[in-house]
């Protein structure tokens, strides 16, 4: 292990710098210029040189030139990395870096890594990763032998370079499926026997410098990538398993050398321990309990790990955490990972048995102090409250922080029988006693230690709220606890305590108090106390209060408790929204709007203005806040949607809201808005459905949506179809007459383009639905497009695989017949498609599954369209009917009889289910009122949300569990249970299929008795009886519809 340290290897012999290298260095120097114009010109020059032969090699040479300034070498390394990333290509795609350059780079890159200084090596490592992902092993088979040579070399810099390259190589296979991991197993077999020896030698060194620790960390990363998904066979061999696990045990136990004082921990050592903890956590989760893997090929390794490692690692981790009780430093990430191991050990008898003797110490000496308010929390609260709020609601912070893992430990502990029974009472008693002590001493003045402990107690209590609210004896004391502890702390001078107390109130807001859930004096006091904290002088308290308020609003039964405060409440929220980007806060505003939707109209414009302003701020700042801005922006759009729903009964208000929200719609229907497109399209759907009329400004969005589907948003076609449908149905005249752009033509071309794209059947479903929408809403006005519509659908029908797409394509023909039967028949005759189309159609009508269920046209709308299309044939004059159809007239009647019978059966079933639901709801109403929330209320809320706007094709998915026939493995058979919203607006709403069928038969009998006789004279007895039953049912439907029409007229 002797030699030159990494990055300090002797440089290659100096040579005279070629002119092209010298010119390149001048350009790179320009990239470092403080003058923006000079820097911009240099970057443009670099870009022009990218595809020149030799450019990538020249950049690599500059990175290795020790005579050059390090800054220039670093710029060269970055430029080289970017060039390789863009120009190397992909598998089967050579990219634009010339082949000769690619070969030279691969011949020299590993040596460059060995000799490069650390800042340059990082960039070259990314280059190696990019090339490995494309070329290894087929185009770079020599790499593994080059790495092997470095690993057996005693020179430290070469060893480090070999480990660095091996890390990049194994990383390629970290998430690969088993069938793609064969090259990894070759790597393991070749170098891991040497690798473990290097690992053991490094560990055995008496004096370990930073470079040795870095190499051990690289070895851990290599091992992590190798075993993440599965353990290779070589590593399951006992001698290898023991060797590796012993190394990890030694490193976990190894004391971290202090860097001169307690406050200067050795960070490289803690990073090494972090990776060891990553590995042992992963192995424990997958293989730590062998009984779960008895039938798996990894069972021998799992048995080995359980016997030799599971409890030993646990004991080592307990000793590591015990260092905290002695005041020693342990890195936060290491604490988090150590606690993850303890958390995963809770449910298993073997590991819980190891923890049990130490459990009280774990809870009160390790975990509880970690839950308490810390010095760094206090500093951040005072110095940067905005950052304190951001960290408190940051998902990544929650994932990695020790405090969050403490909460996960306690929550999991409370969910497992023995750990809960044996430890939860002691924990709750300890927390209660601590809070009592704190409250009793508040009159004696401030006590920082007690305050911070009380903060931790509140955090644990709130985190365990679900368990405490549902378990005797704890739930019997909750109301008293809230009165005696939480409410007094809400007025404590310490801001962090007020924040924690108001958060805790939110966690218990849905508890069933003595006077009921969501009502009564206790609920009212807690609610008003939470509202009062919205005006707290400390920002974090106001934010926590706003988030906690959501729990109260959602469960609130008596709206009068909040109604008088609504203007003040909204004002406080708008001020907070302008000050803080917080998705949870937006969720509370959304809950308020939903709860008071009938009273939100006077505030709608102001709220939307603030939400729009906040949206733009979140979008513009998103690059600087780790994605939190994107979440807040999404929340703003959801809140706008809720407001639009709440004012849907006041269409004129949409005219005031459109100028505020339109800029968002216009800009976000683009690749820039991919992350929020679904929410933006929902907003567009509201404006195109509820506004008094569709404004010219809104029509500007049509070509943008069509272009989006064609270019990059095919997966959103179904979402985009909703506003397109609204444009056509509510702006029919504009849609048909405006020619710049030609909306009708663009709609057809959109469907044509998608049908010609390489897409799955699922992606094509919206195309035929768009054609249906046009034919239904533009009846008699798009004759010149019926032929291309039919030809497009029939052509795609020949290649369609899934049932739902086949159904929708055939329904294009059915819609065309209903639109104009004579024209449609002429088109089919012209192209010789009559027999082909009707043969397939009737096969689909009669097809059944193995269980005898309907194979096609399962939905109510499907059956109705088919009935109307086939019935339209009966209205043709004798000379207009093709011979093929006349010859199959009996089939037409039989098919219609079956469709009508199936439609009646489906309708009867739905009505029966509706009656059962009403009876069930009535029975629930007779029960204790307080028990009728939770899941039921949430389901009702979901139903309301799904019916927010009545687009003619906005449907919910419904899957019937009993349908496990031959088509169950097809997604389209899940979609077959699309259940139309009863309130959807469609021209077919006024047409009853059974009435239309009987009227059509009557018309045929009167207008062409001979054809009627040929169609019905030879029907079998069952079909004749079915026709008689349908006639009676149609008469009932006619009376029912007439009665409903009269009632509707009376209410207008």
PDB file of N, CA and C in Angstrom, residues 645-686:
ATOM      1  N   UNK A 645     -64.440  24.785  -8.966  1.00  0.00           N
ATOM      2  CA  UNK A 645     -65.581  23.912  -8.664  1.00  0.00           C
ATOM      3  C   UNK A 645     -66.580  24.612  -7.763  1.00  0.00           C
ATOM      4  N   UNK A 646     -66.070  25.324  -6.761  1.00  0.00           N
ATOM      5  CA  UNK A 646     -66.964  25.960  -5.785  1.00  0.00           C
ATOM      6  C   UNK A 646     -67.814  27.062  -6.407  1.00  0.00           C
ATOM      7  N   UNK A 647     -67.330  27.688  -7.492  1.00  0.00           N
ATOM      8  CA  UNK A 647     -68.090  28.784  -8.118  1.00  0.00           C
ATOM      9  C   UNK A 647     -68.728  28.334  -9.428  1.00  0.00           C
ATOM     10  N   UNK A 648     -68.827  27.021  -9.636  1.00  0.00           N
ATOM     11  CA  UNK A 648     -69.359  26.535 -10.910  1.00  0.00           C
ATOM     12  C   UNK A 648     -70.815  26.926 -11.126  1.00  0.00           C
ATOM     13  N   UNK A 649     -71.525  27.233 -10.044  1.00  0.00           N
ATOM     14  CA  UNK A 649     -72.925  27.669 -10.191  1.00  0.00           C
ATOM     15  C   UNK A 649     -73.027  29.153 -10.506  1.00  0.00           C
ATOM     16  N   UNK A 650     -71.882  29.849 -10.609  1.00  0.00           N
ATOM     17  CA  UNK A 650     -71.866  31.278 -10.943  1.00  0.00           C
ATOM     18  C   UNK A 650     -71.006  31.441 -12.191  1.00  0.00           C
ATOM     19  N   UNK A 651     -71.517  31.079 -13.370  1.00  0.00           N
ATOM     20  CA  UNK A 651     -70.695  31.075 -14.584  1.00  0.00           C
ATOM     21  C   UNK A 651     -70.034  32.414 -14.893  1.00  0.00           C
ATOM     22  N   UNK A 652     -70.742  33.512 -14.608  1.00  0.00           N
ATOM     23  CA  UNK A 652     -70.176  34.822 -14.955  1.00  0.00           C
ATOM     24  C   UNK A 652     -68.867  35.096 -14.231  1.00  0.00           C
ATOM     25  N   UNK A 653     -68.680  34.473 -13.079  1.00  0.00           N
ATOM     26  CA  UNK A 653     -67.451  34.690 -12.326  1.00  0.00           C
ATOM     27  C   UNK A 653     -66.235  34.148 -13.083  1.00  0.00           C
ATOM     28  N   UNK A 654     -66.463  33.172 -13.947  1.00  0.00           N
ATOM     29  CA  UNK A 654     -65.358  32.617 -14.734  1.00  0.00           C
ATOM     30  C   UNK A 654     -64.754  33.675 -15.656  1.00  0.00           C
ATOM     31  N   UNK A 655     -65.574  34.631 -16.094  1.00  0.00           N
ATOM     32  CA  UNK A 655     -65.044  35.705 -16.948  1.00  0.00           C
ATOM     33  C   UNK A 655     -64.030  36.559 -16.196  1.00  0.00           C
ATOM     34  N   UNK A 656     -64.229  36.725 -14.885  1.00  0.00           N
ATOM     35  CA  UNK A 656     -63.277  37.495 -14.084  1.00  0.00           C
ATOM     36  C   UNK A 656     -62.026  36.685 -13.767  1.00  0.00           C
ATOM     37  N   UNK A 657     -62.196  35.376 -13.617  1.00  0.00           N
ATOM     38  CA  UNK A 657     -61.072  34.530 -13.242  1.00  0.00           C
ATOM     39  C   UNK A 657     -60.167  34.191 -14.426  1.00  0.00           C
ATOM     40  N   UNK A 658     -60.727  34.183 -15.615  1.00  0.00           N
ATOM     41  CA  UNK A 658     -59.943  33.759 -16.779  1.00  0.00           C
ATOM     42  C   UNK A 658     -58.687  34.594 -17.008  1.00  0.00           C
ATOM     43  N   UNK A 659     -58.738  35.935 -16.960  1.00  0.00           N
ATOM     44  CA  UNK A 659     -57.508  36.709 -17.186  1.00  0.00           C
ATOM     45  C   UNK A 659     -56.416  36.399 -16.163  1.00  0.00           C
ATOM     46  N   UNK A 660     -56.807  35.992 -14.966  1.00  0.00           N
ATOM     47  CA  UNK A 660     -55.827  35.688 -13.923  1.00  0.00           C
ATOM     48  C   UNK A 660     -55.153  34.345 -14.180  1.00  0.00           C
ATOM     49  N   UNK A 661     -55.937  33.365 -14.610  1.00  0.00           N
ATOM     50  CA  UNK A 661     -55.432  31.991 -14.713  1.00  0.00           C
ATOM     51  C   UNK A 661     -54.976  31.641 -16.123  1.00  0.00           C
ATOM     52  N   UNK A 662     -55.474  32.355 -17.138  1.00  0.00           N
ATOM     53  CA  UNK A 662     -55.129  31.995 -18.517  1.00  0.00           C
ATOM     54  C   UNK A 662     -53.622  31.976 -18.779  1.00  0.00           C
ATOM     55  N   UNK A 663     -52.835  32.949 -18.285  1.00  0.00           N
ATOM     56  CA  UNK A 663     -51.386  32.889 -18.543  1.00  0.00           C
ATOM     57  C   UNK A 663     -50.752  31.582 -18.065  1.00  0.00           C
ATOM     58  N   UNK A 664     -51.270  31.024 -16.975  1.00  0.00           N
ATOM     59  CA  UNK A 664     -50.747  29.739 -16.491  1.00  0.00           C
ATOM     60  C   UNK A 664     -51.093  28.639 -17.482  1.00  0.00           C
ATOM     61  N   UNK A 665     -52.341  28.599 -17.928  1.00  0.00           N
ATOM     62  CA  UNK A 665     -52.755  27.575 -18.879  1.00  0.00           C
ATOM     63  C   UNK A 665     -51.931  27.681 -20.165  1.00  0.00           C
ATOM     64  N   UNK A 666     -51.758  28.898 -20.639  1.00  0.00           N
ATOM     65  CA  UNK A 666     -51.080  29.107 -21.918  1.00  0.00           C
ATOM     66  C   UNK A 666     -49.622  28.690 -21.856  1.00  0.00           C
ATOM     67  N   UNK A 667     -48.939  29.016 -20.766  1.00  0.00           N
ATOM     68  CA  UNK A 667     -47.514  28.694 -20.670  1.00  0.00           C
ATOM     69  C   UNK A 667     -47.268  27.233 -20.306  1.00  0.00           C
ATOM     70  N   UNK A 668     -48.143  26.656 -19.505  1.00  0.00           N
ATOM     71  CA  UNK A 668     -47.887  25.309 -18.991  1.00  0.00           C
ATOM     72  C   UNK A 668     -48.348  24.198 -19.922  1.00  0.00           C
ATOM     73  N   UNK A 669     -49.093  24.516 -20.982  1.00  0.00           N
ATOM     74  CA  UNK A 669     -49.400  23.486 -21.980  1.00  0.00           C
ATOM     75  C   UNK A 669     -48.217  23.446 -22.942  1.00  0.00           C
ATOM     76  N   UNK A 670     -47.112  22.957 -22.419  1.00  0.00           N
ATOM     77  CA  UNK A 670     -45.851  22.892 -23.146  1.00  0.00           C
ATOM     78  C   UNK A 670     -44.952  21.928 -22.384  1.00  0.00           C
ATOM     79  N   UNK A 671     -43.792  21.653 -22.947  1.00  0.00           N
ATOM     80  CA  UNK A 671     -42.875  20.751 -22.259  1.00  0.00           C
ATOM     81  C   UNK A 671     -42.447  21.325 -20.913  1.00  0.00           C
ATOM     82  N   UNK A 672     -42.488  22.645 -20.777  1.00  0.00           N
ATOM     83  CA  UNK A 672     -42.155  23.248 -19.489  1.00  0.00           C
ATOM     84  C   UNK A 672     -43.134  22.824 -18.406  1.00  0.00           C
ATOM     85  N   UNK A 673     -44.363  22.551 -18.796  1.00  0.00           N
ATOM     86  CA  UNK A 673     -45.403  22.231 -17.820  1.00  0.00           C
ATOM     87  C   UNK A 673     -45.721  20.758 -17.698  1.00  0.00           C
ATOM     88  N   UNK A 674     -44.815  19.889 -18.127  1.00  0.00           N
ATOM     89  CA  UNK A 674     -45.108  18.449 -18.102  1.00  0.00           C
ATOM     90  C   UNK A 674     -45.491  17.946 -16.714  1.00  0.00           C
ATOM     91  N   UNK A 675     -44.833  18.487 -15.680  1.00  0.00           N
ATOM     92  CA  UNK A 675     -45.083  17.999 -14.322  1.00  0.00           C
ATOM     93  C   UNK A 675     -46.437  18.426 -13.783  1.00  0.00           C
ATOM     94  N   UNK A 676     -47.046  19.446 -14.375  1.00  0.00           N
ATOM     95  CA  UNK A 676     -48.335  19.948 -13.867  1.00  0.00           C
ATOM     96  C   UNK A 676     -49.414  19.893 -14.938  1.00  0.00           C
ATOM     97  N   UNK A 677     -49.141  19.194 -16.029  1.00  0.00           N
ATOM     98  CA  UNK A 677     -50.063  19.234 -17.169  1.00  0.00           C
ATOM     99  C   UNK A 677     -51.439  18.701 -16.808  1.00  0.00           C
ATOM    100  N   UNK A 678     -51.503  17.637 -16.041  1.00  0.00           N
ATOM    101  CA  UNK A 678     -52.803  17.046 -15.697  1.00  0.00           C
ATOM    102  C   UNK A 678     -53.677  18.052 -14.959  1.00  0.00           C
ATOM    103  N   UNK A 679     -53.077  18.777 -14.007  1.00  0.00           N
ATOM    104  CA  UNK A 679     -53.833  19.782 -13.249  1.00  0.00           C
ATOM    105  C   UNK A 679     -54.222  20.957 -14.147  1.00  0.00           C
ATOM    106  N   UNK A 680     -53.335  21.372 -15.028  1.00  0.00           N
ATOM    107  CA  UNK A 680     -53.641  22.480 -15.938  1.00  0.00           C
ATOM    108  C   UNK A 680     -54.796  22.102 -16.859  1.00  0.00           C
ATOM    109  N   UNK A 681     -54.792  20.883 -17.366  1.00  0.00           N
ATOM    110  CA  UNK A 681     -55.868  20.441 -18.257  1.00  0.00           C
ATOM    111  C   UNK A 681     -57.210  20.384 -17.533  1.00  0.00           C
ATOM    112  N   UNK A 682     -57.176  20.048 -16.247  1.00  0.00           N
ATOM    113  CA  UNK A 682     -58.422  20.062 -15.485  1.00  0.00           C
ATOM    114  C   UNK A 682     -58.962  21.478 -15.369  1.00  0.00           C
ATOM    115  N   UNK A 683     -58.064  22.433 -15.166  1.00  0.00           N
ATOM    116  CA  UNK A 683     -58.486  23.839 -15.113  1.00  0.00           C
ATOM    117  C   UNK A 683     -59.072  24.265 -16.458  1.00  0.00           C
ATOM    118  N   UNK A 684     -58.419  23.880 -17.570  1.00  0.00           N
ATOM    119  CA  UNK A 684     -58.949  24.194 -18.904  1.00  0.00           C
ATOM    120  C   UNK A 684     -60.340  23.592 -19.069  1.00  0.00           C
ATOM    121  N   UNK A 685     -60.531  22.399 -18.539  1.00  0.00           N
ATOM    122  CA  UNK A 685     -61.834  21.734 -18.651  1.00  0.00           C
ATOM    123  C   UNK A 685     -62.923  22.515 -17.922  1.00  0.00           C
ATOM    124  N   UNK A 686     -62.588  23.074 -16.763  1.00  0.00           N
ATOM    125  CA  UNK A 686     -63.569  23.889 -16.049  1.00  0.00           C
ATOM    126  C   UNK A 686     -63.973  25.104 -16.859  1.00  0.00           C
TER     127      UNK A 686
END
